[in-house]
Amino acid sequence: MTGTATRYLYIARHGEALPDESGLTEGGRRQAALLGRRLRDVRFTAVHHGPLPRAEQTARLIGDQLKCVALHVSEVAGDYVPDIPEKDELPAESADFCLRFLEGATDEERSRGPALARQALELFTGPVAGEEDRYELVVTHNFLVAWLVRDALHAPKWRWLGLNHCNAALTVIRYAPGRPASVLVSNDMSHLPTELRWTGFPPEPHI
C-alpha cells in the first residue's frame, strides 16, 4: 500500500537582476552560487524554476553546486500576480493602497495569474505519495514566494501583498502528513555576506 511522506519545499527568489532584467548582476551571480553552496548537501529530487532569464540563470548557478539534480523550467514557477482581491476583501485602512499597487495589471494578467497560482498550490504543496520524504527547490520571484508562504499560514488570499523577500533569500516549508504546513525558514540570508544581503527588498530598516 502506498504511504504518504513529507514534502520539504525550498523556495528561493532569484538573484539580483540587471536593470533591464535580461539576467543577473555580478552580485546576483554570487548570490546564486552561494545559495547553491548552502544547499549542496540537500537530497533534492528536482529544481523547478521560472522561464525568465533572472530565474533561469539563478537556478543554473545553484544547480552547478548540486549533485546531479534535474532542472525543470515551469511557467507555474514564473513571475505573475497570484491574486487580485476585491476592495471588500481588504482591510479598510489599507484597501486603497493595495488596489493602487495592483491597478496596472492587464485583463490577461488578472485571469492568467490566479490560474497559475492555483496550479502552483497543486504542484508544489502538501504531503507526497510514497514512503520517502521529498525535497524540492523552486527558484522563482517575490510574488510566488509570498503566495506560498501565505497559503502555508492559511492566511486570506490577499495576504500575499506586503510579504517581501530578498534576492537569493531562502524559505523552507514542511508539509507533513496529518499536520499543518510549517514555515521552517523565512527570507533567510545567512549564506550571503553582508554586502550581498537585502537586495530587492524595500528601503526599510535592514537587520
PDB file of C-alpha atoms in Angstrom:
ATOM      1  CA  MET A   1       0.000   0.000   0.000  1.00  0.00           C
ATOM      2  CA  THR A   2       1.358   3.411  -0.971  1.00  0.00           C
ATOM      3  CA  GLY A   3       2.015   5.630   2.020  1.00  0.00           C
ATOM      4  CA  THR A   4       2.272   9.366   2.383  1.00  0.00           C
ATOM      5  CA  ALA A   5       5.531  11.157   3.063  1.00  0.00           C
ATOM      6  CA  THR A   6       6.655  14.659   3.974  1.00  0.00           C
ATOM      7  CA  ARG A   7       7.455  17.275   1.367  1.00  0.00           C
ATOM      8  CA  TYR A   8      10.144  19.836   2.154  1.00  0.00           C
ATOM      9  CA  LEU A   9       9.687  22.755  -0.212  1.00  0.00           C
ATOM     10  CA  TYR A  10      12.691  25.045  -0.518  1.00  0.00           C
ATOM     11  CA  ILE A  11      11.805  28.359  -2.171  1.00  0.00           C
ATOM     12  CA  ALA A  12      14.276  30.991  -3.324  1.00  0.00           C
ATOM     13  CA  ARG A  13      13.826  34.302  -5.030  1.00  0.00           C
ATOM     14  CA  HIS A  14      16.181  34.828  -7.985  1.00  0.00           C
ATOM     15  CA  GLY A  15      19.444  36.711  -7.565  1.00  0.00           C
ATOM     16  CA  GLU A  16      19.780  40.447  -8.083  1.00  0.00           C
ATOM     17  CA  ALA A  17      18.784  41.327 -11.656  1.00  0.00           C
ATOM     18  CA  LEU A  18      20.180  43.832 -14.132  1.00  0.00           C
ATOM     19  CA  PRO A  19      18.091  46.995 -14.596  1.00  0.00           C
ATOM     20  CA  ASP A  20      16.627  45.634 -17.855  1.00  0.00           C
ATOM     21  CA  GLU A  21      16.004  42.230 -16.218  1.00  0.00           C
ATOM     22  CA  SER A  22      17.895  40.458 -19.013  1.00  0.00           C
ATOM     23  CA  GLY A  23      19.928  38.487 -16.493  1.00  0.00           C
ATOM     24  CA  LEU A  24      21.787  38.752 -13.207  1.00  0.00           C
ATOM     25  CA  THR A  25      24.241  41.327 -11.976  1.00  0.00           C
ATOM     26  CA  GLU A  26      27.657  40.155 -10.839  1.00  0.00           C
ATOM     27  CA  GLY A  27      26.321  40.363  -7.297  1.00  0.00           C
ATOM     28  CA  GLY A  28      23.288  38.312  -8.317  1.00  0.00           C
ATOM     29  CA  ARG A  29      25.521  35.587  -9.737  1.00  0.00           C
ATOM     30  CA  ARG A  30      27.496  35.493  -6.498  1.00  0.00           C
ATOM     31  CA  GLN A  31      24.268  35.296  -4.513  1.00  0.00           C
ATOM     32  CA  ALA A  32      23.073  32.332  -6.574  1.00  0.00           C
ATOM     33  CA  ALA A  33      26.376  30.464  -6.296  1.00  0.00           C
ATOM     34  CA  LEU A  34      26.464  30.959  -2.526  1.00  0.00           C
ATOM     35  CA  LEU A  35      22.892  29.746  -2.171  1.00  0.00           C
ATOM     36  CA  GLY A  36      23.799  26.681  -4.209  1.00  0.00           C
ATOM     37  CA  ARG A  37      26.762  26.043  -1.940  1.00  0.00           C
ATOM     38  CA  ARG A  38      24.475  26.218   1.085  1.00  0.00           C
ATOM     39  CA  LEU A  39      22.054  23.714  -0.473  1.00  0.00           C
ATOM     40  CA  ARG A  40      24.519  21.241  -1.960  1.00  0.00           C
ATOM     41  CA  ASP A  41      24.006  18.579   0.717  1.00  0.00           C
ATOM     42  CA  VAL A  42      20.195  18.602   0.451  1.00  0.00           C
ATOM     43  CA  ARG A  43      18.828  15.499  -1.295  1.00  0.00           C
ATOM     44  CA  PHE A  44      16.749  17.327  -3.891  1.00  0.00           C
ATOM     45  CA  THR A  45      14.644  15.321  -6.305  1.00  0.00           C
ATOM     46  CA  ALA A  46      14.111  18.323  -8.591  1.00  0.00           C
ATOM     47  CA  VAL A  47      14.734  22.021  -9.072  1.00  0.00           C
ATOM     48  CA  HIS A  48      11.886  23.989 -10.638  1.00  0.00           C
ATOM     49  CA  HIS A  49      12.421  27.494 -11.981  1.00  0.00           C
ATOM     50  CA  GLY A  50      10.532  30.180 -13.846  1.00  0.00           C
ATOM     51  CA  PRO A  51      11.229  30.862 -17.542  1.00  0.00           C
ATOM     52  CA  LEU A  52      12.545  34.425 -17.206  1.00  0.00           C
ATOM     53  CA  PRO A  53      16.336  34.882 -17.528  1.00  0.00           C
ATOM     54  CA  ARG A  54      16.902  36.037 -13.952  1.00  0.00           C
ATOM     55  CA  ALA A  55      15.234  32.903 -12.531  1.00  0.00           C
ATOM     56  CA  GLU A  56      16.762  30.528 -15.069  1.00  0.00           C
ATOM     57  CA  GLN A  57      20.288  31.854 -14.524  1.00  0.00           C
ATOM     58  CA  THR A  58      19.868  31.648 -10.759  1.00  0.00           C
ATOM     59  CA  ALA A  59      18.669  28.046 -10.995  1.00  0.00           C
ATOM     60  CA  ARG A  60      21.579  27.050 -13.224  1.00  0.00           C
ATOM     61  CA  LEU A  61      24.135  28.599 -10.877  1.00  0.00           C
ATOM     62  CA  ILE A  62      22.525  26.822  -7.939  1.00  0.00           C
ATOM     63  CA  GLY A  63      22.395  23.604  -9.961  1.00  0.00           C
ATOM     64  CA  ASP A  64      26.131  23.795 -10.604  1.00  0.00           C
ATOM     65  CA  GLN A  65      26.616  23.237  -6.864  1.00  0.00           C
ATOM     66  CA  LEU A  66      24.167  20.324  -6.557  1.00  0.00           C
ATOM     67  CA  LYS A  67      24.638  16.616  -7.184  1.00  0.00           C
ATOM     68  CA  CYS A  68      23.034  15.545 -10.472  1.00  0.00           C
ATOM     69  CA  VAL A  69      19.671  17.217  -9.899  1.00  0.00           C
ATOM     70  CA  ALA A  70      17.476  17.878 -12.935  1.00  0.00           C
ATOM     71  CA  LEU A  71      16.328  21.451 -13.598  1.00  0.00           C
ATOM     72  CA  HIS A  72      12.743  21.908 -14.792  1.00  0.00           C
ATOM     73  CA  VAL A  73      11.537  25.157 -16.328  1.00  0.00           C
ATOM     74  CA  SER A  74       7.908  25.885 -15.451  1.00  0.00           C
ATOM     75  CA  GLU A  75       5.584  28.782 -16.148  1.00  0.00           C
ATOM     76  CA  VAL A  76       3.940  27.919 -12.833  1.00  0.00           C
ATOM     77  CA  ALA A  77       7.185  28.987 -11.114  1.00  0.00           C
ATOM     78  CA  GLY A  78       7.217  32.256 -13.055  1.00  0.00           C
ATOM     79  CA  ASP A  79       6.524  35.899 -12.301  1.00  0.00           C
ATOM     80  CA  TYR A  80       2.815  36.712 -12.063  1.00  0.00           C
ATOM     81  CA  VAL A  81       0.214  38.309  -9.825  1.00  0.00           C
ATOM     82  CA  PRO A  82      -1.296  35.372  -7.894  1.00  0.00           C
ATOM     83  CA  ASP A  83      -4.497  37.024  -6.713  1.00  0.00           C
ATOM     84  CA  ILE A  84      -6.280  40.332  -7.202  1.00  0.00           C
ATOM     85  CA  PRO A  85      -8.711  40.944  -4.355  1.00  0.00           C
ATOM     86  CA  GLU A  86     -11.916  42.922  -4.381  1.00  0.00           C
ATOM     87  CA  LYS A  87     -11.952  46.011  -2.210  1.00  0.00           C
ATOM     88  CA  ASP A  88     -14.288  44.468   0.369  1.00  0.00           C
ATOM     89  CA  GLU A  89     -11.804  41.618   0.942  1.00  0.00           C
ATOM     90  CA  LEU A  90      -9.147  44.039   2.151  1.00  0.00           C
ATOM     91  CA  PRO A  91      -8.779  45.845   5.483  1.00  0.00           C
ATOM     92  CA  ALA A  92     -10.489  49.226   5.121  1.00  0.00           C
ATOM     93  CA  GLU A  93      -7.408  51.190   6.192  1.00  0.00           C
ATOM     94  CA  SER A  94      -5.156  49.678   3.504  1.00  0.00           C
ATOM     95  CA  ALA A  95      -7.585  48.795   0.704  1.00  0.00           C
ATOM     96  CA  ASP A  96      -6.870  51.846  -1.449  1.00  0.00           C
ATOM     97  CA  PHE A  97      -3.105  51.398  -1.166  1.00  0.00           C
ATOM     98  CA  CYS A  98      -3.283  47.724  -2.165  1.00  0.00           C
ATOM     99  CA  LEU A  99      -5.574  48.367  -5.116  1.00  0.00           C
ATOM    100  CA  ARG A 100      -3.341  51.172  -6.393  1.00  0.00           C
ATOM    101  CA  PHE A 101      -0.426  48.738  -6.319  1.00  0.00           C
ATOM    102  CA  LEU A 102      -2.386  46.305  -8.494  1.00  0.00           C
ATOM    103  CA  GLU A 103      -4.182  48.698 -10.822  1.00  0.00           C
ATOM    104  CA  GLY A 104      -1.623  48.275 -13.631  1.00  0.00           C
ATOM    105  CA  ALA A 105      -2.439  44.579 -14.095  1.00  0.00           C
ATOM    106  CA  THR A 106      -3.915  43.815 -17.521  1.00  0.00           C
ATOM    107  CA  ASP A 107      -7.042  41.734 -18.099  1.00  0.00           C
ATOM    108  CA  GLU A 108      -4.809  38.844 -19.190  1.00  0.00           C
ATOM    109  CA  GLU A 109      -2.732  39.103 -16.032  1.00  0.00           C
ATOM    110  CA  ARG A 110      -5.891  39.197 -13.929  1.00  0.00           C
ATOM    111  CA  SER A 111      -7.046  35.860 -15.336  1.00  0.00           C
ATOM    112  CA  ARG A 112      -3.725  34.139 -16.029  1.00  0.00           C
ATOM    113  CA  GLY A 113      -2.038  34.901 -12.692  1.00  0.00           C
ATOM    114  CA  PRO A 114      -4.665  33.381 -10.377  1.00  0.00           C
ATOM    115  CA  ALA A 115      -4.901  30.305 -12.632  1.00  0.00           C
ATOM    116  CA  LEU A 116      -1.135  29.758 -12.389  1.00  0.00           C
ATOM    117  CA  ALA A 117      -1.262  30.381  -8.633  1.00  0.00           C
ATOM    118  CA  ARG A 118      -3.830  27.594  -8.237  1.00  0.00           C
ATOM    119  CA  GLN A 119      -1.579  25.278 -10.236  1.00  0.00           C
ATOM    120  CA  ALA A 120       1.365  26.215  -8.004  1.00  0.00           C
ATOM    121  CA  LEU A 121      -0.549  25.048  -4.947  1.00  0.00           C
ATOM    122  CA  GLU A 122      -1.412  21.783  -6.693  1.00  0.00           C
ATOM    123  CA  LEU A 123       2.161  21.127  -7.861  1.00  0.00           C
ATOM    124  CA  PHE A 124       4.309  22.375  -5.014  1.00  0.00           C
ATOM    125  CA  THR A 125       2.376  21.976  -1.752  1.00  0.00           C
ATOM    126  CA  GLY A 126       1.114  19.198   0.504  1.00  0.00           C
ATOM    127  CA  PRO A 127       2.500  15.795   1.511  1.00  0.00           C
ATOM    128  CA  VAL A 128       3.627  13.409  -1.252  1.00  0.00           C
ATOM    129  CA  ALA A 129       2.671   9.870  -2.209  1.00  0.00           C
ATOM    130  CA  GLY A 130       5.160   7.151  -1.380  1.00  0.00           C
ATOM    131  CA  GLU A 131       7.345   6.176   1.543  1.00  0.00           C
ATOM    132  CA  GLU A 132      10.248   8.615   1.074  1.00  0.00           C
ATOM    133  CA  ASP A 133      10.307  12.266   2.031  1.00  0.00           C
ATOM    134  CA  ARG A 134      10.707  14.617  -0.925  1.00  0.00           C
ATOM    135  CA  TYR A 135      12.961  17.678  -1.127  1.00  0.00           C
ATOM    136  CA  GLU A 136      12.200  20.153  -3.914  1.00  0.00           C
ATOM    137  CA  LEU A 137      13.570  23.586  -4.775  1.00  0.00           C
ATOM    138  CA  VAL A 138      11.570  26.304  -6.549  1.00  0.00           C
ATOM    139  CA  VAL A 139      13.569  29.251  -7.885  1.00  0.00           C
ATOM    140  CA  THR A 140      11.053  31.963  -8.547  1.00  0.00           C
ATOM    141  CA  HIS A 141      10.003  35.563  -7.905  1.00  0.00           C
ATOM    142  CA  ASN A 142       8.843  37.546  -4.903  1.00  0.00           C
ATOM    143  CA  PHE A 143       5.109  37.250  -5.572  1.00  0.00           C
ATOM    144  CA  LEU A 144       5.082  33.445  -5.721  1.00  0.00           C
ATOM    145  CA  VAL A 145       7.236  33.116  -2.598  1.00  0.00           C
ATOM    146  CA  ALA A 146       4.711  35.335  -0.816  1.00  0.00           C
ATOM    147  CA  TRP A 147       1.768  33.351  -2.191  1.00  0.00           C
ATOM    148  CA  LEU A 148       3.176  30.024  -0.966  1.00  0.00           C
ATOM    149  CA  VAL A 149       4.011  31.404   2.480  1.00  0.00           C
ATOM    150  CA  ARG A 150       0.528  32.905   2.749  1.00  0.00           C
ATOM    151  CA  ASP A 151      -1.025  29.559   1.874  1.00  0.00           C
ATOM    152  CA  ALA A 152       1.119  27.688   4.403  1.00  0.00           C
ATOM    153  CA  LEU A 153      -0.118  30.047   7.120  1.00  0.00           C
ATOM    154  CA  HIS A 154      -3.772  29.687   5.996  1.00  0.00           C
ATOM    155  CA  ALA A 155      -3.935  33.452   5.639  1.00  0.00           C
ATOM    156  CA  PRO A 156      -6.529  35.156   3.385  1.00  0.00           C
ATOM    157  CA  LYS A 157      -5.706  35.124  -0.319  1.00  0.00           C
ATOM    158  CA  TRP A 158      -4.948  38.845  -0.400  1.00  0.00           C
ATOM    159  CA  ARG A 159      -2.278  38.483   2.282  1.00  0.00           C
ATOM    160  CA  TRP A 160       0.479  37.739  -0.237  1.00  0.00           C
ATOM    161  CA  LEU A 161       0.541  41.522  -0.523  1.00  0.00           C
ATOM    162  CA  GLY A 162       3.124  43.009   1.812  1.00  0.00           C
ATOM    163  CA  LEU A 163       5.253  39.859   2.123  1.00  0.00           C
ATOM    164  CA  ASN A 164       8.677  40.752   0.735  1.00  0.00           C
ATOM    165  CA  HIS A 165      11.695  38.537   0.098  1.00  0.00           C
ATOM    166  CA  CYS A 166      15.278  39.419  -0.731  1.00  0.00           C
ATOM    167  CA  ASN A 167      17.250  38.225  -3.719  1.00  0.00           C
ATOM    168  CA  ALA A 168      18.570  34.680  -3.169  1.00  0.00           C
ATOM    169  CA  ALA A 169      16.943  34.503   0.260  1.00  0.00           C
ATOM    170  CA  LEU A 170      15.756  31.068   1.347  1.00  0.00           C
ATOM    171  CA  THR A 171      12.347  29.979   2.625  1.00  0.00           C
ATOM    172  CA  VAL A 172      11.545  26.383   3.612  1.00  0.00           C
ATOM    173  CA  ILE A 173       8.060  24.954   4.185  1.00  0.00           C
ATOM    174  CA  ARG A 174       7.363  21.478   5.576  1.00  0.00           C
ATOM    175  CA  TYR A 175       4.200  19.586   4.560  1.00  0.00           C
ATOM    176  CA  ALA A 176       3.922  16.582   6.872  1.00  0.00           C
ATOM    177  CA  PRO A 177       1.033  14.096   6.735  1.00  0.00           C
ATOM    178  CA  GLY A 178      -1.682  14.845   9.251  1.00  0.00           C
ATOM    179  CA  ARG A 179      -0.103  18.124  10.366  1.00  0.00           C
ATOM    180  CA  PRO A 180      -0.494  21.748   9.322  1.00  0.00           C
ATOM    181  CA  ALA A 181       2.124  23.189   6.994  1.00  0.00           C
ATOM    182  CA  SER A 182       5.060  24.676   8.866  1.00  0.00           C
ATOM    183  CA  VAL A 183       7.254  27.560   7.704  1.00  0.00           C
ATOM    184  CA  LEU A 184      10.645  26.374   8.967  1.00  0.00           C
ATOM    185  CA  VAL A 185      12.760  29.163   7.464  1.00  0.00           C
ATOM    186  CA  SER A 186      11.684  32.506   6.007  1.00  0.00           C
ATOM    187  CA  ASN A 187      13.673  35.068   3.997  1.00  0.00           C
ATOM    188  CA  ASP A 188      16.940  33.684   5.379  1.00  0.00           C
ATOM    189  CA  MET A 189      20.135  35.298   4.036  1.00  0.00           C
ATOM    190  CA  SER A 190      22.693  33.721   6.366  1.00  0.00           C
ATOM    191  CA  HIS A 191      24.550  32.207   3.394  1.00  0.00           C
ATOM    192  CA  LEU A 192      25.259  35.684   1.998  1.00  0.00           C
ATOM    193  CA  PRO A 193      27.934  38.130   3.153  1.00  0.00           C
ATOM    194  CA  THR A 194      26.697  41.482   4.445  1.00  0.00           C
ATOM    195  CA  GLU A 195      27.244  43.322   1.164  1.00  0.00           C
ATOM    196  CA  LEU A 196      25.028  40.867  -0.740  1.00  0.00           C
ATOM    197  CA  ARG A 197      22.097  40.905   1.667  1.00  0.00           C
ATOM    198  CA  TRP A 198      18.841  42.848   1.400  1.00  0.00           C
ATOM    199  CA  THR A 199      18.954  43.476  -2.361  1.00  0.00           C
ATOM    200  CA  GLY A 200      15.480  43.547  -3.878  1.00  0.00           C
ATOM    201  CA  PHE A 201      13.933  44.448  -0.526  1.00  0.00           C
ATOM    202  CA  PRO A 202      12.030  47.693   0.141  1.00  0.00           C
ATOM    203  CA  PRO A 203      14.175  50.538   1.550  1.00  0.00           C
ATOM    204  CA  GLU A 204      13.332  49.821   5.165  1.00  0.00           C
ATOM    205  CA  PRO A 205      15.493  49.041   8.218  1.00  0.00           C
ATOM    206  CA  HIS A 206      17.776  46.105   7.497  1.00  0.00           C
ATOM    207  CA  ILE A 207      18.668  43.963  10.468  1.00  0.00           C
TER     208      ILE A 207
END
